Amino acid sequence: MRTGFMTQRTSITLIVLALFALLGCQSKTVREFLDNYTPHERYERRLHAAGLDQTALGGEWIAAAAAALMHPVAVDAPYREESYLDARGATAVAYRVSLRRGQQLLVAFEGGSVGTYRVFLDLFRAPRYEGDRPRHVVNADSLGRSLEYLVRRDGEYLVRIQPELLLGGPYAVTIEVEPSMRFPVAGYDTTAIQSWFGDPRDGGRREHHGLDIFAPRGTPVVAAADGHIRSTRPNNLGGNVIWLRDGFGRTLDYAHLDRVAVYRGQRVMAGDTIGFVGNSGNARTTPTHLHFGVYARGAFDPYPALYQSPHGPELFTGDAGLIGRFARTSGDRVPVRPTPSDGGIVLTQVDRYTPVRVVAGAGSWYRVLLPDRTAGYVTASRVESLDEPILQHRLLAASTLLTEPDAAATTVGRLAADTEVPVLGVYRGFGFTQSGRGTVGWLALD
């Protein structure tokens, strides 16, 4: 049956390629002929077709998509962030997350109504070596704002979010991982595991290709996924065993059973009882337990496919009104961290009244951009608004307003002598201020 299917598929492919040539489509690639593009790629192709890629804004949109993948925000799932996509420019953001084989990745985007604007949500596998490009894995459909993905390989992944041109606004993104299987022993969870994948066996001559889950004799063993029973034939090693094939091509191994409650070829649903815990086979001298293994082109660790996080993503508790705006630090020696956590390293420390751009909020933290472009997280309680100036500075001579706290920065305005300027923050001898016309910039205080 399988061979016949492959022969038929090959014949269809040859016919399509022959028609492709006969119709004079040599100038197109097969991908163009089959329209095998993601929604993001189709949108970019329309920009090129309309010549908008040659405009400043269109070019920025295309560049922003690539830049987001090169400079992602590193997060740990579960994670929830509230942020802002500036509709006045071309923006994109990417989140880097470590995933394990067997996990189910869930990404949800919330922002405006579905009819307000379209957002492109794509998942990439991060490059392993310098010079490689991210590899596209999956995307939400054209109007979708969520995606799910069964992780088939351990590694680093990138979740990219980008709205259409000149559209955007406040949004929230949630990144979670869930188990892709039911726990195989009824009434138990991963705390019942006492022997792990990779543990040595037979004096180190082999490795344990599964998990041992300890429970009393007769405890129901359940199907961890929908599928069909491939075999129930006993053997000397595993005793009474069941081999279950699921819909993702994984083969699940249940061993040392006391009794089997299914037959070969039977269809089962996740949660159905298929046997009972025992210690048959070479486990006769050990306490009763289930050996549970998973195979797909070799054995792999089932634990990530079974583990359920005890908590969900932490909700943002800061001031959402500061997101997308400038603010300043409060208190001395404010630590800036690479992740929203009190543990780990400190990137830098900044003084009181340092202006920061609040990019996002996660839990009790703000993700900020410092004046020197360092990005990191600051505790929300150490950030305040710029509603009140910290001092009034009178200019003794005409001065320039700069884009950055650097004497070589671009000039954005000029201020006359004897002007009184409200200083909203300070950084390395420069004051952050706002002119009477609303222009914000930096002023050398000396």
mmCIF file of N, CA, C and O in Angstrom, residues 94-153:
data_model
loop_
_atom_site.group_PDB
_atom_site.id
_atom_site.type_symbol
_atom_site.label_atom_id
_atom_site.label_comp_id
_atom_site.label_asym_id
_atom_site.label_seq_id
_atom_site.Cartn_x
_atom_site.Cartn_y
_atom_site.Cartn_z
ATOM 1 N N ALA A 94 10.948 39.825 17.863
ATOM 2 C CA ALA A 94 11.102 38.375 17.918
ATOM 3 C C ALA A 94 11.492 37.971 19.332
ATOM 4 O O ALA A 94 12.221 38.698 20.025
ATOM 5 N N TYR A 95 11.004 36.813 19.765
ATOM 6 C CA TYR A 95 11.296 36.261 21.080
ATOM 7 C C TYR A 95 12.033 34.938 20.899
ATOM 8 O O TYR A 95 11.597 34.087 20.120
ATOM 9 N N ARG A 96 13.121 34.776 21.628
ATOM 10 C CA ARG A 96 13.916 33.549 21.557
ATOM 11 C C ARG A 96 13.588 32.673 22.760
ATOM 12 O O ARG A 96 13.672 33.136 23.904
ATOM 13 N N VAL A 97 13.222 31.410 22.510
ATOM 14 C CA VAL A 97 12.819 30.513 23.583
ATOM 15 C C VAL A 97 13.441 29.141 23.345
ATOM 16 O O VAL A 97 13.501 28.669 22.210
ATOM 17 N N SER A 98 13.932 28.506 24.420
ATOM 18 C CA SER A 98 14.492 27.156 24.343
ATOM 19 C C SER A 98 13.357 26.147 24.475
ATOM 20 O O SER A 98 12.534 26.254 25.395
ATOM 21 N N LEU A 99 13.326 25.170 23.575
ATOM 22 C CA LEU A 99 12.264 24.173 23.574
ATOM 23 C C LEU A 99 12.857 22.774 23.542
ATOM 24 O O LEU A 99 13.952 22.565 23.023
ATOM 25 N N ARG A 100 12.092 21.812 24.095
ATOM 26 C CA ARG A 100 12.506 20.425 24.123
ATOM 27 C C ARG A 100 11.582 19.579 23.249
ATOM 28 O O ARG A 100 10.389 19.844 23.134
ATOM 29 N N ARG A 101 12.155 18.564 22.665
ATOM 30 C CA ARG A 101 11.391 17.647 21.837
ATOM 31 C C ARG A 101 10.239 17.047 22.640
ATOM 32 O O ARG A 101 10.414 16.608 23.769
ATOM 33 N N GLY A 102 9.063 17.055 22.050
ATOM 34 C CA GLY A 102 7.876 16.523 22.711
ATOM 35 C C GLY A 102 6.994 17.578 23.336
ATOM 36 O O GLY A 102 5.827 17.315 23.648
ATOM 37 N N GLN A 103 7.508 18.796 23.531
ATOM 38 C CA GLN A 103 6.676 19.869 24.073
ATOM 39 C C GLN A 103 5.714 20.391 23.009
ATOM 40 O O GLN A 103 6.004 20.328 21.807
ATOM 41 N N GLN A 104 4.610 20.923 23.458
ATOM 42 C CA GLN A 104 3.659 21.579 22.579
ATOM 43 C C GLN A 104 3.776 23.086 22.823
ATOM 44 O O GLN A 104 3.459 23.572 23.913
ATOM 45 N N LEU A 105 4.257 23.813 21.817
ATOM 46 C CA LEU A 105 4.397 25.265 21.941
ATOM 47 C C LEU A 105 3.075 25.940 21.601
ATOM 48 O O LEU A 105 2.448 25.626 20.585
ATOM 49 N N LEU A 106 2.666 26.886 22.456
ATOM 50 C CA LEU A 106 1.446 27.660 22.242
ATOM 51 C C LEU A 106 1.802 29.136 22.276
ATOM 52 O O LEU A 106 2.355 29.627 23.267
ATOM 53 N N VAL A 107 1.491 29.857 21.209
ATOM 54 C CA VAL A 107 1.743 31.300 21.139
ATOM 55 C C VAL A 107 0.429 31.995 20.824
ATOM 56 O O VAL A 107 -0.273 31.610 19.878
ATOM 57 N N ALA A 108 0.091 33.001 21.612
ATOM 58 C CA ALA A 108 -1.148 33.754 21.394
ATOM 59 C C ALA A 108 -0.840 35.245 21.375
ATOM 60 O O ALA A 108 -0.107 35.747 22.239
ATOM 61 N N PHE A 109 -1.400 35.937 20.393
ATOM 62 C CA PHE A 109 -1.236 37.385 20.251
ATOM 63 C C PHE A 109 -2.571 38.049 20.511
ATOM 64 O O PHE A 109 -3.608 37.637 19.982
ATOM 65 N N GLU A 110 -2.563 39.107 21.335
ATOM 66 C CA GLU A 110 -3.776 39.888 21.621
ATOM 67 C C GLU A 110 -3.455 41.349 21.336
ATOM 68 O O GLU A 110 -2.512 41.895 21.888
ATOM 69 N N GLY A 111 -4.253 41.971 20.479
ATOM 70 C CA GLY A 111 -4.027 43.376 20.176
ATOM 71 C C GLY A 111 -5.073 43.897 19.233
ATOM 72 O O GLY A 111 -5.141 43.474 18.079
ATOM 73 N N GLY A 112 -5.905 44.828 19.686
ATOM 74 C CA GLY A 112 -6.971 45.346 18.841
ATOM 75 C C GLY A 112 -7.959 44.247 18.498
ATOM 76 O O GLY A 112 -7.890 43.124 18.984
ATOM 77 N N SER A 113 -8.887 44.541 17.653
ATOM 78 C CA SER A 113 -9.827 43.528 17.180
ATOM 79 C C SER A 113 -9.253 42.870 15.943
ATOM 80 O O SER A 113 -8.359 43.409 15.284
ATOM 81 N N VAL A 114 -9.748 41.684 15.622
ATOM 82 C CA VAL A 114 -9.232 40.946 14.471
ATOM 83 C C VAL A 114 -9.369 41.761 13.198
ATOM 84 O O VAL A 114 -8.547 41.702 12.304
ATOM 85 N N GLY A 115 -10.415 42.563 13.102
ATOM 86 C CA GLY A 115 -10.617 43.357 11.895
ATOM 87 C C GLY A 115 -9.809 44.640 11.853
ATOM 88 O O GLY A 115 -9.784 45.325 10.836
ATOM 89 N N THR A 116 -9.143 44.994 12.967
ATOM 90 C CA THR A 116 -8.413 46.251 13.020
ATOM 91 C C THR A 116 -7.178 46.216 12.133
ATOM 92 O O THR A 116 -6.956 47.097 11.312
ATOM 93 N N TYR A 117 -6.363 45.212 12.295
ATOM 94 C CA TYR A 117 -5.176 45.072 11.461
ATOM 95 C C TYR A 117 -4.713 43.619 11.497
ATOM 96 O O TYR A 117 -5.020 42.859 12.408
ATOM 97 N N ARG A 118 -3.959 43.252 10.478
ATOM 98 C CA ARG A 118 -3.430 41.900 10.401
ATOM 99 C C ARG A 118 -2.029 41.872 10.970
ATOM 100 O O ARG A 118 -1.235 42.778 10.755
ATOM 101 N N VAL A 119 -1.717 40.819 11.693
ATOM 102 C CA VAL A 119 -0.386 40.629 12.236
ATOM 103 C C VAL A 119 0.143 39.299 11.716
ATOM 104 O O VAL A 119 -0.602 38.328 11.584
ATOM 105 N N PHE A 120 1.428 39.272 11.399
ATOM 106 C CA PHE A 120 2.063 38.066 10.893
ATOM 107 C C PHE A 120 2.804 37.398 12.051
ATOM 108 O O PHE A 120 3.667 38.021 12.685
ATOM 109 N N LEU A 121 2.462 36.160 12.315
ATOM 110 C CA LEU A 121 3.005 35.411 13.437
ATOM 111 C C LEU A 121 3.727 34.185 12.887
ATOM 112 O O LEU A 121 3.104 33.300 12.293
ATOM 113 N N ASP A 122 5.064 34.149 13.042
ATOM 114 C CA ASP A 122 5.878 33.086 12.452
ATOM 115 C C ASP A 122 6.828 32.494 13.481
ATOM 116 O O ASP A 122 7.333 33.199 14.360
ATOM 117 N N LEU A 123 7.095 31.197 13.332
ATOM 118 C CA LEU A 123 8.049 30.496 14.184
ATOM 119 C C LEU A 123 9.226 30.033 13.332
ATOM 120 O O LEU A 123 9.045 29.456 12.256
ATOM 121 N N PHE A 124 10.434 30.284 13.828
ATOM 122 C CA PHE A 124 11.664 29.901 13.146
ATOM 123 C C PHE A 124 12.531 29.077 14.091
ATOM 124 O O PHE A 124 12.478 29.258 15.309
ATOM 125 N N ARG A 125 13.336 28.208 13.508
ATOM 126 C CA ARG A 125 14.392 27.547 14.272
ATOM 127 C C ARG A 125 15.626 28.431 14.182
ATOM 128 O O ARG A 125 16.061 28.804 13.088
ATOM 129 N N ALA A 126 16.195 28.793 15.339
ATOM 130 C CA ALA A 126 17.345 29.696 15.358
ATOM 131 C C ALA A 126 18.557 29.013 14.721
ATOM 132 O O ALA A 126 18.733 27.802 14.846
ATOM 133 N N PRO A 127 19.389 29.778 14.027
ATOM 134 C CA PRO A 127 20.597 29.194 13.416
ATOM 135 C C PRO A 127 21.545 28.679 14.486
ATOM 136 O O PRO A 127 21.714 29.296 15.541
ATOM 137 N N ARG A 128 22.186 27.554 14.189
ATOM 138 C CA ARG A 128 23.132 26.955 15.145
ATOM 139 C C ARG A 128 24.539 27.496 14.959
ATOM 140 O O ARG A 128 25.332 27.490 15.889
ATOM 141 N N TYR A 129 24.833 27.947 13.767
ATOM 142 C CA TYR A 129 26.186 28.402 13.479
ATOM 143 C C TYR A 129 26.146 29.809 12.890
ATOM 144 O O TYR A 129 25.174 30.189 12.218
ATOM 145 N N GLU A 130 27.194 30.562 13.144
ATOM 146 C CA GLU A 130 27.297 31.926 12.621
ATOM 147 C C GLU A 130 27.279 31.891 11.092
ATOM 148 O O GLU A 130 27.960 31.084 10.461
ATOM 149 N N GLY A 131 26.489 32.755 10.512
ATOM 150 C CA GLY A 131 26.358 32.799 9.068
ATOM 151 C C GLY A 131 25.151 32.052 8.541
ATOM 152 O O GLY A 131 24.711 32.292 7.409
ATOM 153 N N ASP A 132 24.578 31.133 9.354
ATOM 154 C CA ASP A 132 23.360 30.442 8.936
ATOM 155 C C ASP A 132 22.161 31.367 9.104
ATOM 156 O O ASP A 132 22.194 32.330 9.871
ATOM 157 N N ARG A 133 21.094 31.050 8.385
ATOM 158 C CA ARG A 133 19.867 31.839 8.476
ATOM 159 C C ARG A 133 18.820 31.081 9.288
ATOM 160 O O ARG A 133 18.816 29.839 9.296
ATOM 161 N N PRO A 134 17.938 31.790 9.988
ATOM 162 C CA PRO A 134 16.844 31.098 10.675
ATOM 163 C C PRO A 134 16.004 30.302 9.678
ATOM 164 O O PRO A 134 15.773 30.750 8.557
ATOM 165 N N ARG A 135 15.541 29.121 10.106
ATOM 166 C CA ARG A 135 14.740 28.275 9.226
ATOM 167 C C ARG A 135 13.279 28.351 9.640
ATOM 168 O O ARG A 135 12.935 28.087 10.790
ATOM 169 N N HIS A 136 12.427 28.725 8.684
ATOM 170 C CA HIS A 136 10.997 28.849 8.995
ATOM 171 C C HIS A 136 10.413 27.479 9.315
ATOM 172 O O HIS A 136 10.666 26.494 8.628
ATOM 173 N N VAL A 137 9.598 27.435 10.376
ATOM 174 C CA VAL A 137 9.017 26.174 10.824
ATOM 175 C C VAL A 137 7.511 26.150 10.594
ATOM 176 O O VAL A 137 6.972 25.239 9.975
ATOM 177 N N VAL A 138 6.813 27.163 11.104
ATOM 178 C CA VAL A 138 5.357 27.193 10.994
ATOM 179 C C VAL A 138 4.885 28.619 11.186
ATOM 180 O O VAL A 138 5.610 29.467 11.721
ATOM 181 N N ASN A 139 3.679 28.910 10.739
ATOM 182 C CA ASN A 139 3.105 30.246 10.913
ATOM 183 C C ASN A 139 1.624 30.131 11.218
ATOM 184 O O ASN A 139 0.986 29.103 10.935
ATOM 185 N N ALA A 140 1.080 31.193 11.800
ATOM 186 C CA ALA A 140 -0.371 31.279 11.945
ATOM 187 C C ALA A 140 -0.967 31.515 10.562
ATOM 188 O O ALA A 140 -0.281 31.997 9.656
ATOM 189 N N ASP A 141 -2.225 31.170 10.371
ATOM 190 C CA ASP A 141 -2.834 31.405 9.063
ATOM 191 C C ASP A 141 -3.028 32.899 8.832
ATOM 192 O O ASP A 141 -2.694 33.726 9.684
ATOM 193 N N SER A 142 -3.557 33.254 7.676
ATOM 194 C CA SER A 142 -3.588 34.665 7.254
ATOM 195 C C SER A 142 -4.261 35.576 8.266
ATOM 196 O O SER A 142 -3.854 36.718 8.449
ATOM 197 N N LEU A 143 -5.309 35.103 8.927
ATOM 198 C CA LEU A 143 -6.030 35.943 9.879
ATOM 199 C C LEU A 143 -5.852 35.463 11.316
ATOM 200 O O LEU A 143 -6.446 36.020 12.227
ATOM 201 N N GLY A 144 -5.039 34.421 11.502
ATOM 202 C CA GLY A 144 -4.879 33.853 12.829
ATOM 203 C C GLY A 144 -3.975 34.681 13.721
ATOM 204 O O GLY A 144 -3.077 35.367 13.252
ATOM 205 N N ARG A 145 -4.240 34.600 15.016
ATOM 206 C CA ARG A 145 -3.417 35.299 15.995
ATOM 207 C C ARG A 145 -2.888 34.335 17.045
ATOM 208 O O ARG A 145 -2.558 34.744 18.152
ATOM 209 N N SER A 146 -2.791 33.067 16.677
ATOM 210 C CA SER A 146 -2.213 32.071 17.558
ATOM 211 C C SER A 146 -1.629 30.954 16.705
ATOM 212 O O SER A 146 -2.048 30.743 15.561
ATOM 213 N N LEU A 147 -0.653 30.273 17.268
ATOM 214 C CA LEU A 147 -0.090 29.111 16.576
ATOM 215 C C LEU A 147 0.274 28.052 17.610
ATOM 216 O O LEU A 147 0.556 28.353 18.776
ATOM 217 N N GLU A 148 0.238 26.806 17.161
ATOM 218 C CA GLU A 148 0.640 25.667 17.968
ATOM 219 C C GLU A 148 1.669 24.872 17.185
ATOM 220 O O GLU A 148 1.588 24.783 15.964
ATOM 221 N N TYR A 149 2.606 24.276 17.906
ATOM 222 C CA TYR A 149 3.628 23.501 17.226
ATOM 223 C C TYR A 149 4.138 22.409 18.148
ATOM 224 O O TYR A 149 4.507 22.673 19.299
ATOM 225 N N LEU A 150 4.127 21.162 17.645
ATOM 226 C CA LEU A 150 4.719 20.050 18.367
ATOM 227 C C LEU A 150 6.216 20.057 18.081
ATOM 228 O O LEU A 150 6.635 19.869 16.934
ATOM 229 N N VAL A 151 7.014 20.275 19.108
ATOM 230 C CA VAL A 151 8.461 20.397 18.935
ATOM 231 C C VAL A 151 9.048 19.021 18.625
ATOM 232 O O VAL A 151 8.874 18.076 19.392
ATOM 233 N N ARG A 152 9.749 18.939 17.514
ATOM 234 C CA ARG A 152 10.322 17.670 17.065
ATOM 235 C C ARG A 152 11.833 17.606 17.253
ATOM 236 O O ARG A 152 12.440 16.581 16.941
ATOM 237 N N ARG A 153 12.429 18.703 17.740
ATOM 238 C CA ARG A 153 13.874 18.727 17.934
ATOM 239 C C ARG A 153 14.217 19.725 19.030
ATOM 240 O O ARG A 153 13.686 20.834 19.050
#
